[in-house]
CSV table of C-alpha atoms in Angstrom, one decimal:
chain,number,residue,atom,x,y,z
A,264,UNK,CA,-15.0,-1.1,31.5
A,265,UNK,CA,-14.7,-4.0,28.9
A,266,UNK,CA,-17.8,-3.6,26.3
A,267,UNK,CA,-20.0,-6.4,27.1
A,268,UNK,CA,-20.8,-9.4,25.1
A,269,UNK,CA,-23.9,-9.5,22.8
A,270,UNK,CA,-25.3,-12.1,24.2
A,271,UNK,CA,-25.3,-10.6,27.7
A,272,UNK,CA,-26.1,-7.2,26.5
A,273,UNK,CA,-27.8,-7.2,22.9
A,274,UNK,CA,-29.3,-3.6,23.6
A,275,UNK,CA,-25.2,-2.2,23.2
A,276,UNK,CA,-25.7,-3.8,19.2
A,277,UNK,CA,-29.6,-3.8,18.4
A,278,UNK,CA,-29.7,-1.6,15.1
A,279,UNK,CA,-26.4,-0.8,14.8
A,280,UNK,CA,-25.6,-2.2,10.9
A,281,UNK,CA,-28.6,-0.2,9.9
A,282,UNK,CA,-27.4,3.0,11.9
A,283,UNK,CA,-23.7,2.9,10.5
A,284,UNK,CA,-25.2,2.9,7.0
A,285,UNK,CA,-26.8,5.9,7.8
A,286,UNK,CA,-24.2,7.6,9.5
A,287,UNK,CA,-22.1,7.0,7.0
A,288,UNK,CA,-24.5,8.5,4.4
A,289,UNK,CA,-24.7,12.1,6.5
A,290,UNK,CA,-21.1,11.7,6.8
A,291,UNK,CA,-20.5,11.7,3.1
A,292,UNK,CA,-23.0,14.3,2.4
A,293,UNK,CA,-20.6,16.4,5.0
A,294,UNK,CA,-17.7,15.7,3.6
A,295,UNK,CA,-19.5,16.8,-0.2
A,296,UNK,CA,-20.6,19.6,1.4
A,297,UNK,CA,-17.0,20.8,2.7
A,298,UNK,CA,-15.7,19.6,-0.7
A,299,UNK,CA,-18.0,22.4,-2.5
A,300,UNK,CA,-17.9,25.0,0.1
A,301,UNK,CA,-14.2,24.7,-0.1
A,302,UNK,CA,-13.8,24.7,-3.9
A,303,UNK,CA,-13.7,28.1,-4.7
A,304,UNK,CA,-10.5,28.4,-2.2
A,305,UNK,CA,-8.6,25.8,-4.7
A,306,UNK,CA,-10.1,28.1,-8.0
A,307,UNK,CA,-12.3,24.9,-8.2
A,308,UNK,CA,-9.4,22.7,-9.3
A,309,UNK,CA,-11.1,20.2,-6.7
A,310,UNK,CA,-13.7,20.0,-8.9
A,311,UNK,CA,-11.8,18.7,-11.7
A,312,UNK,CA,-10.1,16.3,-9.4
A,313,UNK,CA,-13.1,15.4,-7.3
A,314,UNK,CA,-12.1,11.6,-5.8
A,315,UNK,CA,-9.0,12.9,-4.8
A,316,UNK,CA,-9.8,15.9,-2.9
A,317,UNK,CA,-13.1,13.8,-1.7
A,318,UNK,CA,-10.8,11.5,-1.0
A,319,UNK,CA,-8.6,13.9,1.1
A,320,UNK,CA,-11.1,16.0,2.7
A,321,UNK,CA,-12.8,12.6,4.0
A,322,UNK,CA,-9.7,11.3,5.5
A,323,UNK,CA,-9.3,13.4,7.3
A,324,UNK,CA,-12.9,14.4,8.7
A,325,UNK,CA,-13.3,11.3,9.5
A,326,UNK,CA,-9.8,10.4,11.5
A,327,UNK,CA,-10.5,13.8,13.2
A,328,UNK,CA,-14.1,13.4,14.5
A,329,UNK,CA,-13.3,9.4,15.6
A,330,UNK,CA,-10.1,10.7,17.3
A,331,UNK,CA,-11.7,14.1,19.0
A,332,UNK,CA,-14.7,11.9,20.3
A,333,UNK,CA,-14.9,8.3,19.0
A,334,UNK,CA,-17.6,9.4,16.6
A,335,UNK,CA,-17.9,11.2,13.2
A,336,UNK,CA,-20.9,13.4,13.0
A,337,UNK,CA,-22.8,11.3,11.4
A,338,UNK,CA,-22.3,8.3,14.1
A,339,UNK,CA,-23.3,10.7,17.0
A,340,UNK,CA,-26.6,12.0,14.9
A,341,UNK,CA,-27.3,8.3,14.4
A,342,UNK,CA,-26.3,7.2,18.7
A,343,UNK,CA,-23.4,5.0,18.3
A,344,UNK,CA,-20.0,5.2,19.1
A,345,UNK,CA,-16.5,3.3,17.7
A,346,UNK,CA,-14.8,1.7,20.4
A,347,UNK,CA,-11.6,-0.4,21.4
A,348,UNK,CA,-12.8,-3.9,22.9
A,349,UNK,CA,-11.9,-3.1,26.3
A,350,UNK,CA,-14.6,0.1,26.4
A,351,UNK,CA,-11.9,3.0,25.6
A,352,UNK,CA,-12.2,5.8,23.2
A,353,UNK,CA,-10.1,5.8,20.3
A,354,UNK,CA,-6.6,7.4,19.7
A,355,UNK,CA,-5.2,9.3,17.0
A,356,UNK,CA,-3.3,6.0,16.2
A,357,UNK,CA,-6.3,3.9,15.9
A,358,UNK,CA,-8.8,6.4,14.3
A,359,UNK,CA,-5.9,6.7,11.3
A,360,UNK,CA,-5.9,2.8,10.9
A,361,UNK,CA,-10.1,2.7,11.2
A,362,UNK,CA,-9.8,5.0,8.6
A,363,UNK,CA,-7.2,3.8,6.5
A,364,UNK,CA,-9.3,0.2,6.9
A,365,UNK,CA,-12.2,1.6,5.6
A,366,UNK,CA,-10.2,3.2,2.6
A,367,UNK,CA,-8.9,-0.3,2.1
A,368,UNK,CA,-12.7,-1.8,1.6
A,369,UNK,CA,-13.3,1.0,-0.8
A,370,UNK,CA,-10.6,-0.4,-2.8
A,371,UNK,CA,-11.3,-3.7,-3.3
A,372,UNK,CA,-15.2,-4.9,-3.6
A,373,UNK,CA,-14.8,-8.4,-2.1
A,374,UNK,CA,-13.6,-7.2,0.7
A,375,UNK,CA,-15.9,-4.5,1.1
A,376,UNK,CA,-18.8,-7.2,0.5
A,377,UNK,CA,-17.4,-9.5,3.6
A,378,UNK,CA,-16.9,-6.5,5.9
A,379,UNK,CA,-20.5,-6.0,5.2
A,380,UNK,CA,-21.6,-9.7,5.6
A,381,UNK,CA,-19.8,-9.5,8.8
A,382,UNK,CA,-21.3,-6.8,9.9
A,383,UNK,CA,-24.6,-8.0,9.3
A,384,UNK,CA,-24.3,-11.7,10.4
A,385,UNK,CA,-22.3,-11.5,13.6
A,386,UNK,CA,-23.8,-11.0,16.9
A,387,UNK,CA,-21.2,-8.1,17.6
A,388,UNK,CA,-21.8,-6.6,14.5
A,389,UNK,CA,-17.9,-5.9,14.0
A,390,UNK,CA,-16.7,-5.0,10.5
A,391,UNK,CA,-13.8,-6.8,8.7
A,392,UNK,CA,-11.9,-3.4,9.9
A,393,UNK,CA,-12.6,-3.9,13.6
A,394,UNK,CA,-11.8,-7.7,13.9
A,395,UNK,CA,-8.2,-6.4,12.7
A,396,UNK,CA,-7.9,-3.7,14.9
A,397,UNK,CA,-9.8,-4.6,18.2
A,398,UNK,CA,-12.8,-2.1,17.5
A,399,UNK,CA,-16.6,-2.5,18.2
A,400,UNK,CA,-19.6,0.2,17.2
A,401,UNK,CA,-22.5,0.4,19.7
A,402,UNK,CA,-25.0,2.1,20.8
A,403,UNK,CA,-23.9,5.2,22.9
A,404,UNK,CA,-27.0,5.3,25.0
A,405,UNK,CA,-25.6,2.0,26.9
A,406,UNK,CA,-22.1,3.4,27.4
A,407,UNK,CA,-21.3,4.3,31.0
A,408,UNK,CA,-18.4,7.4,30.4
């Protein structure tokens, strides 16, 4: 089943900017939360090199969770789901690239700023990160498994 387009079917994309920012906030609480659960087992070096163990520790929740069940925790608390364009789950192989794009936004603000200006002016909602790799978020209630 290709995902529909939002013109069709706008219920698949209603609210779905608003609902990634908020999955991604309880996703980066849980990934502090593992960070400081999990210090004392590194004699809390992690704490003196916090954006690199953050950095680590978020990597790979997130590739994990998007390639177990095309959702981080935070995604399925908030209803949506990451998807390839023609209605599949994702891979390992594309979960490490959503990723890895994200990381890449991080890292440079401009990008990061049209990513979210896409997300918030186009009909499908799609990041910068999904137009490159064929990805769409919507709402999970809509998806027939």
């Amino acid at each position: 089943m290709r995902i529909p387009y939002p013109h069709s079917h706008p219920e698949f994309y209603e609210s779905v900017t608003t609902k990634r920012f908020f999955a991604w906030l309880i996703d980066s609480a849980i990934v502090l939360a593992i960070l400081i659960i999990t210090s004392p087992f590194t004699f809390f070096v992690s704490l003196f090199l916090f954006p690199f163990f953050y950095a680590a520790i978020d990597f790979i929740y997130r590739t994990a969770t998007l390639s177990m069940g095309s959702a981080t925790f935070g995604m399925r608390l908030m209803a949506i789901e990451l998807r390839h364009e023609s209605g599949h789950r994702l891979d390992f192989i594309t979960s490490v690239f959503h990723t890895i794009g994200l990381y890449v936004s991080y890292a440079f603000v401009l990008v990061q700023l049209l990513s979210i200006g896409m997300m918030v002016m186009r009909d499908d909602r799609k990041s910068l990160t999904d137009m490159v790799i064929g990805t769409v978020m919507v709402n999970r209630a809509h998806i027939l498994y």
